[in-house]
Short mmCIF file of C-alpha atoms in Angstrom, two decimals:
data_model
loop_
_atom_site.label_atom_id
_atom_site.label_comp_id
_atom_site.label_asym_id
_atom_site.label_seq_id
_atom_site.Cartn_x
_atom_site.Cartn_y
_atom_site.Cartn_z
CA MET U 1 15.12 89.34 79.94
CA THR U 2 14.78 87.12 83.04
CA PRO U 3 16.95 84.07 82.42
CA THR U 4 17.23 81.55 85.24
CA ARG U 5 20.79 81.97 86.38
CA PRO U 6 22.49 79.69 88.89
CA VAL U 7 22.42 81.38 92.30
CA PHE U 8 24.88 80.33 95.00
CA LEU U 9 24.48 82.29 98.23
CA ASP U 10 25.59 79.81 100.87
CA LEU U 11 27.49 82.40 102.91
CA TRP U 12 29.39 79.79 104.96
CA ARG U 13 30.77 78.15 101.85
CA ILE U 14 31.55 81.27 99.83
CA ARG U 15 35.22 82.11 100.20
CA LEU U 16 35.75 85.75 99.42
CA PRO U 17 39.16 86.41 97.81
CA VAL U 18 41.38 89.00 99.56
CA PRO U 19 40.51 91.82 97.11
CA GLY U 20 36.86 91.07 97.94
CA VAL U 21 37.59 91.38 101.66
CA VAL U 22 39.29 94.75 101.06
CA SER U 23 36.27 95.82 98.99
CA ILE U 24 33.62 94.96 101.58
CA LEU U 25 35.74 96.57 104.33
CA HIS U 26 36.01 99.67 102.11
CA ARG U 27 32.21 99.82 102.18
CA ILE U 28 31.90 99.09 105.91
CA SER U 29 34.55 101.69 106.81
CA GLY U 30 32.74 104.21 104.60
CA VAL U 31 29.45 103.54 106.40
CA LEU U 32 31.16 103.98 109.78
CA MET U 33 32.46 107.39 108.69
CA VAL U 34 29.09 108.42 107.24
CA LEU U 35 27.45 107.57 110.58
CA SER U 36 29.98 109.76 112.42
CA ILE U 37 29.30 112.86 110.26
CA PRO U 38 26.65 114.49 112.52
CA LEU U 39 28.73 113.75 115.63
CA LEU U 40 31.84 115.26 114.04
CA ALA U 41 29.95 118.43 113.09
CA ALA U 42 28.61 118.72 116.64
CA LEU U 43 32.06 118.19 118.19
CA LEU U 44 33.69 120.75 115.87
CA ALA U 45 30.99 123.34 116.67
CA GLN U 46 31.32 122.59 120.40
CA ALA U 47 35.13 122.85 120.39
CA LEU U 48 34.95 126.18 118.54
CA SER U 49 32.16 127.60 120.74
CA GLY U 50 34.50 128.82 123.48
CA PRO U 51 36.96 127.66 126.18
CA GLU U 52 34.22 125.71 128.00
CA GLY U 53 33.13 124.00 124.82
CA PHE U 54 36.74 123.12 124.05
CA ALA U 55 37.15 121.62 127.54
CA ALA U 56 33.95 119.59 127.11
CA THR U 57 35.16 118.28 123.74
CA ALA U 58 38.58 117.40 125.19
CA ALA U 59 36.86 115.59 128.09
CA PHE U 60 34.70 113.67 125.59
CA PHE U 61 37.81 112.41 123.78
CA GLY U 62 39.38 111.52 127.15
CA ASN U 63 36.65 108.96 127.87
CA PRO U 64 38.10 105.40 127.54
CA LEU U 65 35.07 104.15 125.58
CA VAL U 66 35.38 107.09 123.18
CA LYS U 67 39.09 106.28 122.79
CA LEU U 68 38.13 102.74 121.80
CA GLY U 69 35.68 104.16 119.26
CA LEU U 70 38.43 106.47 118.01
CA LEU U 71 40.64 103.41 117.45
CA VAL U 72 37.91 101.85 115.28
CA MET U 73 37.38 105.13 113.41
CA GLY U 74 41.13 105.51 112.94
CA TRP U 75 41.25 102.07 111.34
CA ALA U 76 38.18 102.89 109.21
CA LEU U 77 39.80 106.09 107.93
CA LEU U 78 43.14 104.40 107.19
CA HIS U 79 41.60 101.36 105.52
CA HIS U 80 39.31 103.56 103.42
CA LEU U 81 42.24 105.82 102.48
CA LEU U 82 44.64 102.99 101.56
CA ALA U 83 41.99 100.91 99.75
CA GLY U 84 40.87 104.10 97.97
CA ILE U 85 44.41 104.82 96.76
CA ARG U 86 44.58 101.18 95.58
CA TYR U 87 41.36 101.67 93.57
CA LEU U 88 42.65 104.90 92.01
CA VAL U 89 45.84 103.09 90.97
CA ILE U 90 43.79 100.20 89.53
CA ASP U 91 41.63 102.77 87.65
CA VAL U 92 44.80 104.04 85.98
CA GLY U 93 45.45 100.49 84.86
CA TRP U 94 48.22 99.43 87.20
CA GLY U 95 48.00 96.25 89.31
CA VAL U 96 44.96 94.81 87.54
CA ASP U 97 46.43 91.32 87.07
CA ARG U 98 45.46 88.82 89.72
CA PRO U 99 48.79 88.24 91.54
CA THR U 100 49.48 91.99 91.86
CA ALA U 101 45.86 92.69 92.87
CA ARG U 102 46.15 90.08 95.64
CA THR U 103 49.48 91.45 96.85
CA THR U 104 48.22 95.04 96.99
CA ALA U 105 45.01 93.87 98.72
CA TRP U 106 47.03 92.11 101.44
CA THR U 107 49.24 95.21 101.75
CA VAL U 108 46.20 97.46 102.29
CA LEU U 109 44.63 95.06 104.79
CA VAL U 110 47.77 94.69 106.90
CA ALA U 111 49.01 98.29 106.60
CA ALA U 112 45.69 99.77 107.79
CA VAL U 113 45.72 97.63 110.95
CA ALA U 114 49.46 98.15 111.51
CA VAL U 115 49.35 101.96 111.16
CA THR U 116 46.26 102.09 113.42
CA LEU U 117 48.05 100.11 116.15
CA ILE U 118 51.29 102.11 115.77
CA GLY U 119 49.31 105.36 115.98
CA ALA U 120 47.39 104.15 119.03
CA GLY U 121 50.63 103.02 120.67
CA GLY U 122 52.25 106.37 119.90
CA LEU U 123 49.34 108.26 121.49
CA LEU U 124 49.52 106.12 124.64
CA LEU U 125 53.26 106.74 125.14
CA MET J 1 15.99 112.05 91.92
CA SER J 2 19.67 112.72 91.48
CA ARG J 3 20.40 112.87 87.77
CA ARG J 4 23.43 115.00 88.46
CA ALA J 5 25.14 112.27 90.42
CA SER J 6 24.26 109.38 88.16
CA GLY J 7 26.52 107.03 86.24
CA LEU J 8 29.77 108.37 84.89
CA LYS J 9 29.40 111.75 86.59
CA ALA J 10 29.14 110.08 90.00
CA TRP J 11 32.19 107.97 89.15
CA VAL J 12 34.21 111.10 88.28
CA VAL J 13 32.94 113.03 91.34
CA GLN J 14 33.91 110.12 93.58
CA ARG J 15 37.48 110.10 92.27
CA ALA J 16 38.04 113.86 92.07
CA THR J 17 36.80 114.33 95.65
CA ALA J 18 38.86 111.31 96.76
CA ILE J 19 42.08 113.01 95.69
CA TYR J 20 41.33 116.16 97.72
CA LEU J 21 40.22 114.08 100.70
CA ALA J 22 43.38 111.96 100.57
CA LEU J 23 45.65 115.03 100.49
CA PHE J 24 43.89 117.29 103.01
CA GLY J 25 42.80 114.26 105.06
CA VAL J 26 46.38 113.12 105.59
CA TYR J 27 47.35 116.67 106.65
CA LEU J 28 44.44 116.77 109.13
CA LEU J 29 45.24 113.30 110.47
CA LEU J 30 48.93 114.16 111.02
CA LYS J 31 48.03 117.53 112.58
CA LEU J 32 45.49 116.04 115.01
CA VAL J 33 47.64 113.05 115.96
CA PHE J 34 51.03 114.77 116.35
CA ASP J 35 50.26 118.46 116.91
CA ALA J 36 46.67 118.78 118.18
CA PRO J 37 45.73 122.27 119.50
CA GLY J 38 46.05 122.09 123.29
CA ASP J 39 43.54 124.76 124.21
CA TYR J 40 40.78 126.94 122.78
CA ALA J 41 43.11 129.80 121.82
CA ALA J 42 45.41 127.43 119.92
CA LEU J 43 42.43 125.85 118.13
CA VAL J 44 41.04 129.23 117.03
CA GLU J 45 44.46 130.43 115.93
CA TRP J 46 44.83 127.29 113.80
CA VAL J 47 41.32 127.56 112.30
CA ARG J 48 41.95 131.26 111.54
CA SER J 49 45.07 130.69 109.49
CA PRO J 50 43.93 131.36 105.91
CA TRP J 51 44.98 128.07 104.30
CA VAL J 52 43.47 125.99 107.09
CA ALA J 53 40.20 127.97 107.03
CA LEU J 54 39.94 127.67 103.26
CA GLY J 55 41.01 124.01 103.34
CA LEU J 56 38.36 123.16 105.94
CA LEU J 57 35.60 125.11 104.19
CA VAL J 58 36.39 123.27 100.93
CA LEU J 59 36.74 119.95 102.76
CA ILE J 60 33.16 119.96 104.07
CA PRO J 61 31.22 120.02 100.76
CA VAL J 62 33.86 117.83 99.10
CA ALA J 63 33.66 115.21 101.88
CA LEU J 64 29.86 115.30 101.84
CA ALA J 65 29.74 114.89 98.04
CA HIS J 66 32.09 111.90 98.34
CA ALA J 67 30.04 110.41 101.19
CA TRP J 68 26.82 111.01 99.25
CA VAL J 69 27.96 109.14 96.12
CA GLY J 70 29.24 106.28 98.29
CA ILE J 71 26.21 105.87 100.53
CA ARG J 72 23.89 106.28 97.52
CA ASP J 73 25.69 103.35 95.86
CA LEU J 74 25.10 101.24 98.97
CA PHE J 75 21.41 102.16 99.16
CA MET J 76 21.03 101.25 95.47
CA ASP J 77 22.89 97.94 95.97
CA TYR J 78 21.35 96.72 99.21
CA VAL J 79 17.96 98.41 99.71
CA LYS J 80 15.64 96.80 97.20
CA SER J 81 12.42 98.51 98.37
CA ILE J 82 12.14 101.77 96.43
CA GLY J 83 10.09 103.46 99.17
CA LEU J 84 12.62 102.65 101.88
CA ARG J 85 15.51 103.59 99.59
CA VAL J 86 14.06 107.03 98.80
CA THR J 87 13.29 107.57 102.50
CA LEU J 88 16.86 106.67 103.53
CA MET J 89 18.31 108.90 100.81
CA THR J 90 16.12 111.82 101.85
CA VAL J 91 16.99 111.50 105.55
CA THR J 92 20.70 111.11 104.70
CA ALA J 93 20.64 114.17 102.44
CA PHE J 94 19.06 116.32 105.17
CA VAL J 95 21.52 115.07 107.82
CA PHE J 96 24.43 115.78 105.43
CA VAL J 97 23.25 119.32 104.60
CA ALA J 98 22.55 120.12 108.27
CA SER J 99 25.90 118.72 109.44
CA GLY J 100 27.79 120.54 106.71
CA LEU J 101 26.14 123.90 107.34
CA TRP J 102 26.61 123.52 111.11
CA ALA J 103 30.34 122.79 110.73
CA MET J 104 30.86 125.59 108.16
CA GLN J 105 29.02 128.05 110.39
CA ALA J 106 31.31 127.16 113.30
CA ILE J 107 34.40 127.67 111.13
CA ILE J 108 33.17 131.00 109.72
CA VAL J 109 32.12 132.35 113.13
CA ALA J 110 35.56 131.44 114.47
CA GLN J 111 37.06 133.82 111.87
CA ILE J 112 35.25 136.88 113.25
CA ALA J 113 34.51 136.10 116.91
#
């Protein structure tokens, strides 16, 4: 049960295909959101605790560093959402062939960044 | 440890919760980006509207179930030491339950305060 298989783990020479990049970013974005769960619960409870709590929460989101973090979290949410929809579609059996899988992977990758930047730009204006 | 979330069941849970999260998540995202409550009164009024209250109360366990299946997969893939894996899963489970109950309490209290 323990055959000697060839193992190639030279990370600098492994070239991950685009669907693989989307996959690992799906995992990383998921971890980012998991890490934010306790903070989100605390912020929701604070905002709902009363006018002072709401003001404190609004001030927290007004901090430039927090806004930067929000940009990252916005990308994480959008990438996870779009990649997740792609996986659901693949589960149904559509877009499994390699050319289509690569096209949809590129679409997810680019659309998540584009929508994040458009959203950020819209909030600044 | 978690027979209920193993194998095929976890796969189904991940996808069923994903659909709710995608639908309600997009609503929440659009609401918070384009029409965020400007003050406490507006926030409470929004949280008190029946569909939002119900949607949020359903969202919390659904999101946590989705997050649990996902993070459990990562622990199983990347944490080879069984002791460390069980420790991480236990801590994560407690943080998830505490966060979920805290958020649900805030939403429920907002209905009656």
